[in-house]
């Protein structure tokens, strides 16, 4: 159907759709939101609702579907969570005041990164909108949580600029990323994989990168001048230098574009965005998404799902804002020792008194999510119950401050000072709002009696309407002498006097006939008209007046936004600290000693998540690492013995400490790490055609390029995804590199089944061998889960297969094959040893070389022994420096060598070998 041949309503729809491409338009028609054309097809499919059609009789049916207005939030939530952008079109004109088509406008656009309604977001998770811009060796990024007003920006320069910005994006995990169209090539791979089509209504124009919606914008929206002007206007500042943005042009561009997009989608000024924080990557411990996933910090990788991540173990918060802050501490632990010690001191103080802790947590439980409530207040979406919740929350602040005033910890004293009781705001709310206001302002009754004289008069009139009607009816009966006279009401004629046909002749002269029925006449009077106008107008006026009063209240309260936000930050910090204190007491955690050195010393450390979930007692282990003698720990041991547990718990203890938490150990002395890297588990990326081994190598390469001496690296089974010799060679080289590289020599825990790697401890001064112990008792394997110095001799793979339930026949055959392989290996080496012993042996003394070398048999024996040692000795096999000599030696024809030629070859080898 063409626009020209459409009805006025559909032409209105087409115009609004044209103004908002790439969105699903929810078009308000009466009590429903309707979707048309492609939007209807998409909406019916995604929302699982009935797809119907309009104008079927014309031969050109228009696909359509709809949802009731009172249930729209849930449907929008489904679409936004799937990555779609939704435009909300409302009637902006009273239908009773016009005979033409009602005016409609898009009042809001909801995108994955700008969702603020409680139905669209999780209370305990932040929802970030990100913007990325720049080119070449200068990139900027900004992150805005529109629901709370949290706003951060950063910038990177140099060859690693994009890599660094990508790491920040991974850390904040935004729901949506904005970028200038000129960077399309940078995001091209992600858009191609998602099948991007800017003309469709696919999720955010079809571009999704690892679950993040990508939104390209016109380049002019990122101009530095306009972005800087917008930020200055938002913050009421003459300069951005006070925000750390002087000379940070890319950060300014990203921040401005982020803020502009938020304002335009919400159709509001977002006045609760009152500050912008500039940060550098070294401001926190960096944990990329691979590490967050491998360590199961916030989500588990297992099929059982919820309740098994570290965050679930330590989260004892009472408010949504406290939970979000605790989550942020976990994902971005501090690298400032002073900040860490301040949190630890506060946790120690709170841990000391169960009574104070219980009281504070009880008061916090009554506090609403002030951060998000302030956001809704400033964007015009707050309800009467939101303001009532704000008032009740503020009433909990005075006792909290009194308790904090008794604290000794410096951080708790600071929180006491920064917690504003906002008595004036609380008094305003208590005097103006009903104690139990309705969920919607339109339901009436939100404003307290006595606050507005005009509203009180209108309410009195409305409440007394029935009594007034009864009085008027009795008076008219007496005046007319008609006992059957009734005063009635309907929606068409309003109030009227009804008299039977038989009594119609007795009606007073001032009665005006309004309607004739078969058995009755209906009349009105000037007095009844006046009263009707007053009563019916009172309902509308009450609604209008309550709306005006409520909006005025919101304006008055929003003027105190910064004070409310300061109190919210203090209370959320207190909630997070109380959570850590409660966890420490319940789970027997201890305060770690933080230092500026490089040594990790953990006594009787425990894995926090496994310990919390296991019904069996957890077996603790010690761990000692540094950057000199214990830099590279090679850990061997049986399958299911606990190697991965040791690796993960070392990282988790360090992360907990740097976020300001006590740790699961008897004692812990820890350095300040700059980054934790992990390469554990097996996974593929079939969408991009990457095998499990390719993913493993890609992740390993990232570690080798970026690790520093202040990093902690966890490597689990490197090289297992390819052939044995290939994998063993790669694992050996990776371990050596992390030990020897001056720039990338990180503290490394290297778990492996390649027992050959234990030879590294004899070759590298900073390498040590550790094993996870196991014992065989009555034919059964007992996993002791103890980490001890030394190397393991067996992997007990067949025993693990038995525990997994492999058929008995398979296990029997596996044991037979293993015995044959082991016997064959021993037989081969025994034969070689006998053959070598029977031949001439090389002399021990240096001065005997010449006479011995003249013996042709001795020369041939030396060459043969060198060839055999390539197979038998791992140190030679994996020495990259000597590999060239080995290749040359393999090419020597030993049988045809003359004595002087052999002597010359040996002399050259002795000079070049290391």
XYZ file of N, CA and C in Angstrom, residues 625-849:
675
model
N 54.879 -17.773 45.653
C 55.374 -17.346 44.346
C 56.088 -16.009 44.492
N 57.032 -15.777 43.593
C 57.683 -14.470 43.514
C 58.218 -14.289 42.100
N 58.938 -13.231 41.875
C 59.459 -12.965 40.538
C 60.898 -13.436 40.355
N 61.402 -14.208 41.307
C 62.787 -14.687 41.189
C 62.831 -16.208 41.251
N 62.860 -16.773 42.451
C 63.066 -18.225 42.602
C 61.816 -19.047 42.307
N 60.637 -18.461 42.433
C 59.377 -19.204 42.253
C 58.463 -18.458 41.291
N 58.996 -18.183 40.121
C 58.276 -17.408 39.122
C 57.370 -18.292 38.283
N 57.832 -19.500 37.976
C 57.096 -20.436 37.123
C 56.897 -21.737 37.881
N 55.645 -22.040 38.223
C 55.324 -23.275 38.941
C 54.688 -24.255 37.973
N 55.402 -25.376 37.729
C 54.878 -26.434 36.872
C 54.110 -27.407 37.762
N 52.805 -27.525 37.529
C 51.951 -28.347 38.393
C 51.473 -29.559 37.613
N 51.855 -30.727 38.081
C 51.405 -31.980 37.479
C 50.566 -32.742 38.486
N 49.879 -33.736 38.007
C 49.044 -34.520 38.901
C 47.934 -35.195 38.145
N 47.158 -36.033 38.825
C 46.118 -36.827 38.162
C 44.953 -35.977 37.699
N 44.249 -36.519 36.704
C 42.979 -35.915 36.318
C 42.061 -35.901 37.534
N 41.300 -34.826 37.681
C 40.371 -34.645 38.800
C 41.087 -34.466 40.126
N 42.402 -34.304 40.073
C 43.142 -34.138 41.320
C 43.000 -32.751 41.921
N 42.711 -31.758 41.090
C 42.522 -30.416 41.629
C 43.497 -29.384 41.104
N 44.152 -29.664 39.962
C 45.098 -28.681 39.425
C 44.385 -27.378 39.068
N 43.269 -27.488 38.371
C 42.532 -26.278 37.986
C 42.031 -25.516 39.207
N 41.658 -26.248 40.240
C 41.206 -25.593 41.467
C 42.309 -24.756 42.079
N 43.531 -25.307 42.116
C 44.671 -24.568 42.664
C 44.909 -23.294 41.868
N 44.874 -23.409 40.549
C 45.085 -22.245 39.701
C 44.037 -21.175 39.978
N 42.789 -21.575 39.946
C 41.716 -20.597 40.090
C 41.690 -19.971 41.482
N 41.919 -20.767 42.505
C 41.820 -20.190 43.837
C 42.939 -19.189 44.099
N 44.116 -19.395 43.479
C 45.190 -18.412 43.618
C 44.753 -17.070 43.047
N 44.112 -17.105 41.868
C 43.646 -15.868 41.244
C 42.510 -15.246 42.040
N 41.565 -16.056 42.492
C 40.408 -15.535 43.206
C 40.812 -14.883 44.523
N 41.770 -15.464 45.211
C 42.230 -14.870 46.471
C 42.855 -13.503 46.221
N 43.656 -13.397 45.165
C 44.263 -12.099 44.846
C 43.205 -11.078 44.431
N 42.227 -11.507 43.650
C 41.166 -10.594 43.206
C 40.327 -10.123 44.387
N 39.961 -11.043 45.259
C 39.202 -10.672 46.445
C 39.963 -9.643 47.285
N 41.244 -9.874 47.463
C 42.041 -8.958 48.273
C 42.071 -7.564 47.662
N 42.258 -7.485 46.342
C 42.378 -6.174 45.717
C 41.038 -5.449 45.570
N 39.923 -6.166 45.709
C 38.633 -5.478 45.729
C 38.308 -4.975 47.130
N 39.140 -5.376 48.121
C 38.940 -4.918 49.488
C 38.295 -5.938 50.393
N 38.295 -7.199 49.986
C 37.654 -8.263 50.756
C 38.678 -9.053 51.563
N 38.214 -9.622 52.657
C 38.998 -10.640 53.334
C 39.041 -11.872 52.419
N 39.968 -12.801 52.706
C 40.195 -13.914 51.785
C 40.094 -15.254 52.502
N 39.748 -16.324 51.758
C 39.637 -17.656 52.351
C 41.007 -18.300 52.541
N 41.619 -18.068 53.665
C 42.941 -18.616 53.980
C 43.184 -18.419 55.468
N 44.213 -19.088 55.971
C 44.635 -18.822 57.342
C 45.511 -17.580 57.417
N 46.242 -17.339 56.315
C 47.114 -16.173 56.253
C 47.417 -15.897 54.791
N 47.516 -14.635 54.428
C 47.824 -14.282 53.043
C 48.605 -12.977 53.011
N 49.740 -13.013 52.330
C 50.545 -11.819 52.078
C 50.629 -11.667 50.566
N 50.095 -10.549 50.059
C 49.877 -10.457 48.620
C 50.398 -9.145 48.049
N 50.893 -9.184 46.804
C 51.316 -7.958 46.117
C 50.136 -7.329 45.385
N 50.354 -6.159 44.799
C 49.346 -5.512 43.972
C 49.568 -5.956 42.528
N 48.649 -6.738 41.991
C 48.748 -7.212 40.617
C 48.179 -6.161 39.660
N 48.680 -6.151 38.431
C 48.107 -5.243 37.435
C 47.109 -5.944 36.526
N 47.238 -7.279 36.425
C 46.332 -8.012 35.552
C 46.389 -9.500 35.879
N 45.259 -10.168 35.732
C 45.194 -11.624 35.859
C 44.811 -12.182 34.498
N 45.618 -13.121 34.011
C 45.373 -13.754 32.708
C 45.049 -15.234 32.926
N 44.139 -15.761 32.142
C 43.819 -17.190 32.246
C 43.721 -17.822 30.871
N 44.183 -19.028 30.769
C 43.965 -19.869 29.590
C 43.636 -21.254 30.123
N 42.362 -21.477 30.344
C 41.913 -22.733 30.930
C 40.704 -23.227 30.155
N 40.478 -24.526 30.208
C 39.302 -25.101 29.582
C 39.417 -25.193 28.076
N 38.452 -25.839 27.482
C 38.420 -26.046 26.034
C 37.123 -25.485 25.477
N 37.248 -24.654 24.451
C 36.073 -24.098 23.802
C 36.416 -23.762 22.362
N 35.403 -23.732 21.523
C 35.645 -23.352 20.137
C 34.814 -22.112 19.813
N 35.015 -21.599 18.629
C 34.285 -20.433 18.142
C 33.884 -20.736 16.704
N 32.878 -21.593 16.567
C 32.493 -22.075 15.252
C 31.941 -20.961 14.375
N 31.355 -19.932 15.014
C 30.780 -18.834 14.224
C 31.841 -18.146 13.385
N 33.060 -18.095 13.902
C 34.142 -17.458 13.153
C 35.121 -18.492 12.598
N 34.724 -19.747 12.587
C 35.544 -20.793 11.982
C 36.816 -21.083 12.741
N 36.766 -20.939 14.069
C 37.968 -21.154 14.867
C 37.797 -22.427 15.694
N 38.756 -23.339 15.555
C 38.721 -24.584 16.305
C 39.087 -24.338 17.756
N 38.912 -25.381 18.569
C 39.295 -25.296 19.970
C 40.762 -24.925 20.116
N 41.626 -25.564 19.322
C 43.052 -25.289 19.421
C 43.370 -23.872 18.960
N 42.672 -23.389 17.923
C 42.897 -22.026 17.451
C 42.510 -21.018 18.524
N 41.386 -21.247 19.191
C 40.982 -20.363 20.284
C 42.032 -20.374 21.383
N 42.520 -21.571 21.699
C 43.552 -21.713 22.734
C 44.805 -20.933 22.376
N 45.249 -21.050 21.141
C 46.467 -20.364 20.718
C 46.268 -18.847 20.659
N 45.066 -18.416 20.249
C 44.785 -16.985 20.201
C 44.822 -16.382 21.597
N 44.200 -17.057 22.541
C 44.209 -16.568 23.918
C 45.626 -16.582 24.494
N 46.381 -17.628 24.177
C 47.763 -17.708 24.663
C 48.610 -16.585 24.077
N 48.416 -16.308 22.798
C 49.175 -15.237 22.152
C 48.898 -13.898 22.827
N 47.652 -13.642 23.163
C 47.305 -12.390 23.837
C 48.038 -12.271 25.164
N 48.116 -13.365 25.891
C 48.820 -13.348 27.178
C 50.294 -13.051 26.979
N 50.920 -13.742 26.032
C 52.361 -13.577 25.820
C 52.714 -12.165 25.370
N 51.824 -11.507 24.661
C 52.093 -10.155 24.177
C 51.852 -9.087 25.242
N 51.027 -9.392 26.262
C 50.577 -8.328 27.164
C 50.902 -8.537 28.638
N 51.286 -9.733 29.046
C 51.597 -9.964 30.457
C 52.810 -9.139 30.874
N 52.846 -8.777 32.150
C 53.972 -8.014 32.707
C 54.458 -8.723 33.963
N 55.611 -8.314 34.495
C 56.091 -8.925 35.749
C 55.129 -8.734 36.923
N 54.181 -7.804 36.817
C 53.205 -7.602 37.892
C 51.926 -8.397 37.656
N 51.906 -9.210 36.600
C 50.711 -9.988 36.271
C 50.774 -11.371 36.907
N 49.598 -11.984 37.006
C 49.481 -13.386 37.401
C 48.859 -14.126 36.229
N 49.551 -15.186 35.755
C 49.101 -15.945 34.588
C 48.735 -17.357 35.014
N 47.574 -17.813 34.582
C 47.129 -19.184 34.846
C 47.014 -19.913 33.513
N 47.805 -20.959 33.342
C 47.770 -21.761 32.121
C 47.429 -23.194 32.482
N 46.404 -23.700 31.843
C 45.926 -25.049 32.156
C 45.905 -25.882 30.873
N 46.785 -26.851 30.796
C 46.819 -27.803 29.681
C 47.078 -27.129 28.343
N 48.046 -26.239 28.291
C 48.428 -25.632 27.021
C 48.933 -26.710 26.063
N 48.501 -26.664 24.805
C 49.000 -27.576 23.784
C 48.276 -28.892 23.673
N 47.240 -29.113 24.453
C 46.573 -30.422 24.434
C 45.647 -30.593 23.234
N 45.403 -29.507 22.481
C 44.454 -29.596 21.384
C 45.062 -30.013 20.065
N 46.346 -30.408 20.047
C 46.982 -30.806 18.796
C 47.826 -32.054 19.040
N 48.634 -32.441 18.041
C 49.457 -33.637 18.169
C 50.406 -33.512 19.359
N 50.794 -34.659 19.925
C 51.566 -34.666 21.173
C 52.841 -33.850 21.070
N 53.666 -34.116 20.056
C 54.939 -33.417 19.960
C 54.733 -31.933 19.670
N 53.748 -31.602 18.825
C 53.456 -30.192 18.567
C 53.032 -29.490 19.855
N 52.079 -30.085 20.546
C 51.564 -29.475 21.767
C 52.616 -29.357 22.837
N 53.426 -30.411 22.981
C 54.488 -30.398 23.983
C 55.519 -29.326 23.662
N 55.842 -29.188 22.403
C 56.813 -28.175 21.994
C 56.296 -26.773 22.277
N 55.010 -26.539 21.952
C 54.424 -25.223 22.197
C 54.380 -24.932 23.692
N 53.943 -25.919 24.475
C 53.857 -25.719 25.921
C 55.224 -25.395 26.503
N 56.255 -26.114 26.045
C 57.617 -25.883 26.525
C 58.067 -24.451 26.199
N 57.838 -24.039 24.962
C 58.281 -22.714 24.528
C 57.522 -21.603 25.256
N 56.217 -21.792 25.470
C 55.425 -20.800 26.183
C 55.927 -20.643 27.616
N 56.172 -21.756 28.270
C 56.666 -21.712 29.651
C 58.014 -20.994 29.716
N 58.917 -21.316 28.817
C 60.225 -20.655 28.795
C 60.076 -19.153 28.580
N 59.194 -18.780 27.657
C 59.023 -17.366 27.345
C 58.525 -16.589 28.564
N 57.535 -17.130 29.262
C 57.000 -16.454 30.436
C 58.006 -16.414 31.583
N 58.985 -17.280 31.534
C 60.038 -17.264 32.543
C 61.154 -16.299 32.171
N 61.530 -16.276 30.892
C 62.748 -15.571 30.476
C 62.521 -14.144 29.999
N 61.354 -13.837 29.448
C 61.148 -12.533 28.837
C 61.238 -11.429 29.888
N 62.112 -10.472 29.652
C 62.279 -9.378 30.601
C 61.006 -8.544 30.715
N 60.299 -8.399 29.629
C 59.109 -7.557 29.600
C 57.845 -8.295 30.012
N 57.791 -9.615 29.742
C 56.547 -10.356 29.958
C 56.697 -11.503 30.950
N 57.752 -11.499 31.764
C 57.993 -12.599 32.703
C 57.059 -12.472 33.902
N 55.856 -12.997 33.773
C 54.852 -12.900 34.836
C 54.959 -14.087 35.784
N 54.390 -13.921 36.985
C 54.236 -15.062 37.873
C 53.220 -16.004 37.236
N 53.641 -17.256 37.022
C 52.845 -18.174 36.198
C 52.607 -19.492 36.911
N 51.340 -19.897 36.949
C 50.962 -21.241 37.392
C 50.625 -22.038 36.140
N 51.392 -23.112 35.893
C 51.300 -23.849 34.637
C 50.925 -25.295 34.962
N 49.637 -25.611 34.831
C 49.177 -26.978 35.072
C 49.260 -27.765 33.767
N 49.765 -28.990 33.844
C 49.970 -29.752 32.615
C 49.961 -31.248 32.880
N 49.628 -32.004 31.806
C 49.805 -33.453 31.821
C 51.061 -33.859 31.064
N 51.751 -32.899 30.480
C 53.036 -33.174 29.841
C 54.097 -33.264 30.935
N 54.348 -34.467 31.399
C 55.314 -34.613 32.487
C 56.724 -34.226 32.056
N 56.951 -34.196 30.740
C 58.264 -33.779 30.244
C 58.601 -32.343 30.657
N 57.565 -31.523 30.875
C 57.803 -30.122 31.228
C 58.435 -29.967 32.602
N 58.384 -31.021 33.406
C 59.008 -30.912 34.722
C 60.526 -30.760 34.617
N 61.087 -31.076 33.448
C 62.522 -30.871 33.248
C 62.879 -29.385 33.299
N 61.898 -28.510 33.104
C 62.177 -27.077 33.132
C 62.704 -26.629 34.497
N 62.263 -27.284 35.528
C 62.712 -26.901 36.870
C 64.205 -27.115 37.049
N 64.799 -28.002 36.262
C 66.237 -28.239 36.342
C 67.016 -27.282 35.461
N 66.327 -26.633 34.531
C 66.999 -25.763 33.581
C 66.808 -24.281 33.870
N 65.655 -23.927 34.470
C 65.327 -22.521 34.678
C 65.409 -22.179 36.161
N 66.117 -21.124 36.527
C 66.319 -20.807 37.944
C 65.034 -20.404 38.663
N 64.034 -19.889 37.935
C 62.805 -19.460 38.588
C 61.671 -20.450 38.479
N 61.961 -21.666 37.978
C 60.914 -22.681 37.800
C 60.952 -23.694 38.938
N 59.772 -24.111 39.377
C 59.655 -25.113 40.435
C 58.589 -26.129 40.052
N 58.805 -27.358 40.479
C 57.828 -28.416 40.238
C 56.934 -28.614 41.454
N 55.625 -28.696 41.185
C 54.658 -29.036 42.227
C 53.725 -30.108 41.677
N 53.184 -30.895 42.584
C 52.277 -31.962 42.173
C 51.031 -31.977 43.052
N 49.937 -32.428 42.441
C 48.714 -32.694 43.186
C 48.730 -34.178 43.518
N 48.732 -34.493 44.790
C 48.975 -35.872 45.211
C 47.731 -36.746 45.108
N 47.991 -38.040 44.898
C 46.949 -39.068 44.874
C 47.572 -40.358 45.378
N 46.745 -41.292 45.795
C 47.240 -42.569 46.304
C 46.355 -43.694 45.790
N 46.952 -44.889 45.647
C 46.200 -46.076 45.234
C 46.009 -46.976 46.440
N 44.754 -47.268 46.756
C 44.429 -48.106 47.898
C 43.432 -49.166 47.462
N 43.848 -50.406 47.573
C 42.985 -51.535 47.207
C 42.466 -51.407 45.771
N 43.347 -50.985 44.873
C 42.980 -50.876 43.475
C 42.186 -49.640 43.124
N 41.912 -48.811 44.091
C 41.168 -47.581 43.852
C 42.097 -46.378 44.001
N 41.807 -45.325 43.237
C 42.585 -44.091 43.323
C 41.901 -43.154 44.311
N 42.693 -42.639 45.243
C 42.194 -41.672 46.217
C 42.863 -40.336 45.926
N 42.063 -39.328 45.566
C 42.606 -38.012 45.281
C 42.785 -37.251 46.596
N 44.024 -36.891 46.899
C 44.331 -36.227 48.166
C 44.202 -34.705 48.078
N 44.199 -34.171 46.854
C 44.001 -32.730 46.630
C 45.013 -31.874 47.377
N 46.206 -32.401 47.566
C 47.249 -31.651 48.250
C 48.293 -31.185 47.249
N 48.686 -29.925 47.343
C 49.744 -29.373 46.503
C 51.062 -29.484 47.254
N 52.003 -30.267 46.675
C 53.286 -30.512 47.327
C 54.409 -30.371 46.316
N 55.616 -30.027 46.771
C 56.761 -29.956 45.856
C 57.013 -31.314 45.196
N 57.511 -31.276 43.967
C 57.822 -32.515 43.262
C 57.010 -32.667 42.003
N 57.266 -33.797 41.305
C 56.580 -34.059 40.051
C 55.748 -35.320 40.162
N 54.594 -35.328 39.505
C 53.725 -36.502 39.526
C 54.221 -37.524 38.514
N 53.957 -38.785 38.805
C 54.414 -39.860 37.916
C 53.294 -40.440 37.066
N 52.035 -40.231 37.468
C 50.910 -40.803 36.735
C 49.765 -39.792 36.660
N 48.899 -40.004 35.629
C 47.734 -39.130 35.477
C 46.433 -39.817 35.884
N 46.452 -41.130 36.034
C 45.274 -41.890 36.448
C 44.072 -41.612 35.540
N 44.356 -41.456 34.241
C 43.280 -41.140 33.314
C 42.244 -42.247 33.217
N 42.703 -43.498 33.253
C 41.761 -44.613 33.133
C 40.857 -44.688 34.351
N 41.395 -44.331 35.527
C 40.562 -44.343 36.729
C 39.483 -43.263 36.656
N 39.843 -42.131 36.108
C 38.852 -41.070 35.931
C 37.790 -41.516 34.928
N 38.217 -42.228 33.873
C 37.264 -42.755 32.899
C 36.304 -43.732 33.562
N 36.826 -44.520 34.497
C 35.969 -45.458 35.227
C 34.926 -44.702 36.056
N 35.367 -43.639 36.731
C 34.436 -42.840 37.525
C 33.382 -42.178 36.651
N 33.749 -41.880 35.394
C 32.815 -41.238 34.477
C 31.800 -42.217 33.925
N 32.024 -43.532 34.101
C 31.032 -44.509 33.680
C 31.303 -45.190 32.361
N 32.567 -45.212 31.876
C 32.859 -45.929 30.648
C 32.584 -47.416 30.842
N 32.145 -48.120 29.800
C 31.833 -49.551 29.924
C 33.051 -50.340 30.396
N 32.847 -51.379 31.193
C 33.961 -52.181 31.710
C 34.865 -52.741 30.608
N 34.293 -53.176 29.483
C 35.109 -53.722 28.402
C 36.089 -52.683 27.870
N 35.643 -51.445 27.785
C 36.511 -50.370 27.305
C 37.650 -50.142 28.292
N 37.344 -50.186 29.588
C 38.373 -49.955 30.607
C 39.413 -51.076 30.601
N 38.941 -52.313 30.449
C 39.870 -53.448 30.405
C 40.812 -53.316 29.222
N 40.236 -52.992 28.063
C 41.063 -52.842 26.868
C 42.040 -51.676 27.015
N 41.600 -50.583 27.626
C 42.468 -49.428 27.822
C 43.659 -49.782 28.707
N 43.414 -50.557 29.775
C 44.523 -50.955 30.665
C 45.504 -51.858 29.926
N 44.986 -52.731 29.060
C 45.847 -53.631 28.292
C 46.736 -52.842 27.331
N 46.112 -51.877 26.615
C 46.881 -51.058 25.680
C 47.932 -50.241 26.421
N 47.567 -49.675 27.567
C 48.520 -48.875 28.341
C 49.703 -49.714 28.787
N 49.429 -50.948 29.243
C 50.521 -51.820 29.686
C 51.463 -52.154 28.528
N 50.887 -52.390 27.348
C 51.718 -52.710 26.185
C 52.581 -51.500 25.793
N 51.986 -50.315 25.811
C 52.743 -49.112 25.450
C 53.882 -48.859 26.415
N 53.599 -49.013 27.717
C 54.648 -48.786 28.709
C 55.761 -49.829 28.582
N 55.367 -51.115 28.321
C 56.365 -52.166 28.185
C 57.203 -51.952 26.932
N 56.553 -51.524 25.862
C 57.287 -51.274 24.618
C 58.306 -50.160 24.815
N 57.895 -49.096 25.520
C 58.810 -47.972 25.743
C 60.004 -48.417 26.560
N 59.774 -49.237 27.584
C 60.885 -49.713 28.414
C 61.799 -50.634 27.633
N 61.199 -51.521 26.795
C 62.010 -52.452 26.011
C 62.908 -51.703 25.038
N 62.396 -50.676 24.390
C 63.169 -49.914 23.426
C 64.367 -49.272 24.091
N 64.145 -48.657 25.218
C 65.252 -47.979 25.891
C 66.261 -48.985 26.463
N 65.796 -50.168 26.881
C 66.719 -51.182 27.400
C 67.651 -51.669 26.292
N 67.081 -51.909 25.092
C 67.907 -52.344 23.964
C 68.937 -51.287 23.591
N 68.514 -50.028 23.576
C 69.440 -48.955 23.221
C 70.562 -48.845 24.242
N 70.222 -48.988 25.529
C 71.246 -48.895 26.570
C 72.267 -50.022 26.446
N 71.789 -51.252 26.145
C 72.704 -52.388 25.990
C 73.635 -52.172 24.803
N 73.085 -51.657 23.704
C 73.884 -51.440 22.503
C 74.935 -50.366 22.747
N 74.561 -49.312 23.415
C 75.509 -48.224 23.674
C 76.607 -48.682 24.628
N 76.217 -49.478 25.641
C 77.210 -49.946 26.617
C 78.249 -50.833 25.952
N 77.808 -51.627 24.993
C 78.739 -52.536 24.323
C 79.727 -51.790 23.440
N 79.399 -50.608 23.010
C 80.278 -49.831 22.145
C 81.189 -48.948 22.985
N 82.152 -48.334 22.316
C 83.085 -47.470 23.034
C 82.363 -46.291 23.631
N 82.779 -45.831 24.787
C 82.172 -44.701 25.476
C 83.080 -43.494 25.395
N 82.491 -42.315 25.425
C 83.284 -41.088 25.356
C 84.094 -40.921 26.627
N 85.312 -40.400 26.514
C 86.171 -40.221 27.687
C 85.675 -39.086 28.569
N 86.025 -39.146 29.840
C 85.637 -38.107 30.777
C 86.614 -36.924 30.743
N 87.903 -37.250 30.582
C 88.917 -36.191 30.662
C 89.005 -35.425 29.349
N 89.231 -34.127 29.453
C 89.298 -33.280 28.263
C 90.497 -33.650 27.387
N 91.656 -34.009 28.003
C 92.862 -34.288 27.213
C 92.853 -35.646 26.539
N 91.814 -36.467 26.780
C 91.718 -37.773 26.137
C 90.923 -37.716 24.844
N 90.376 -36.554 24.494
C 89.505 -36.452 23.330
C 90.232 -36.793 22.034
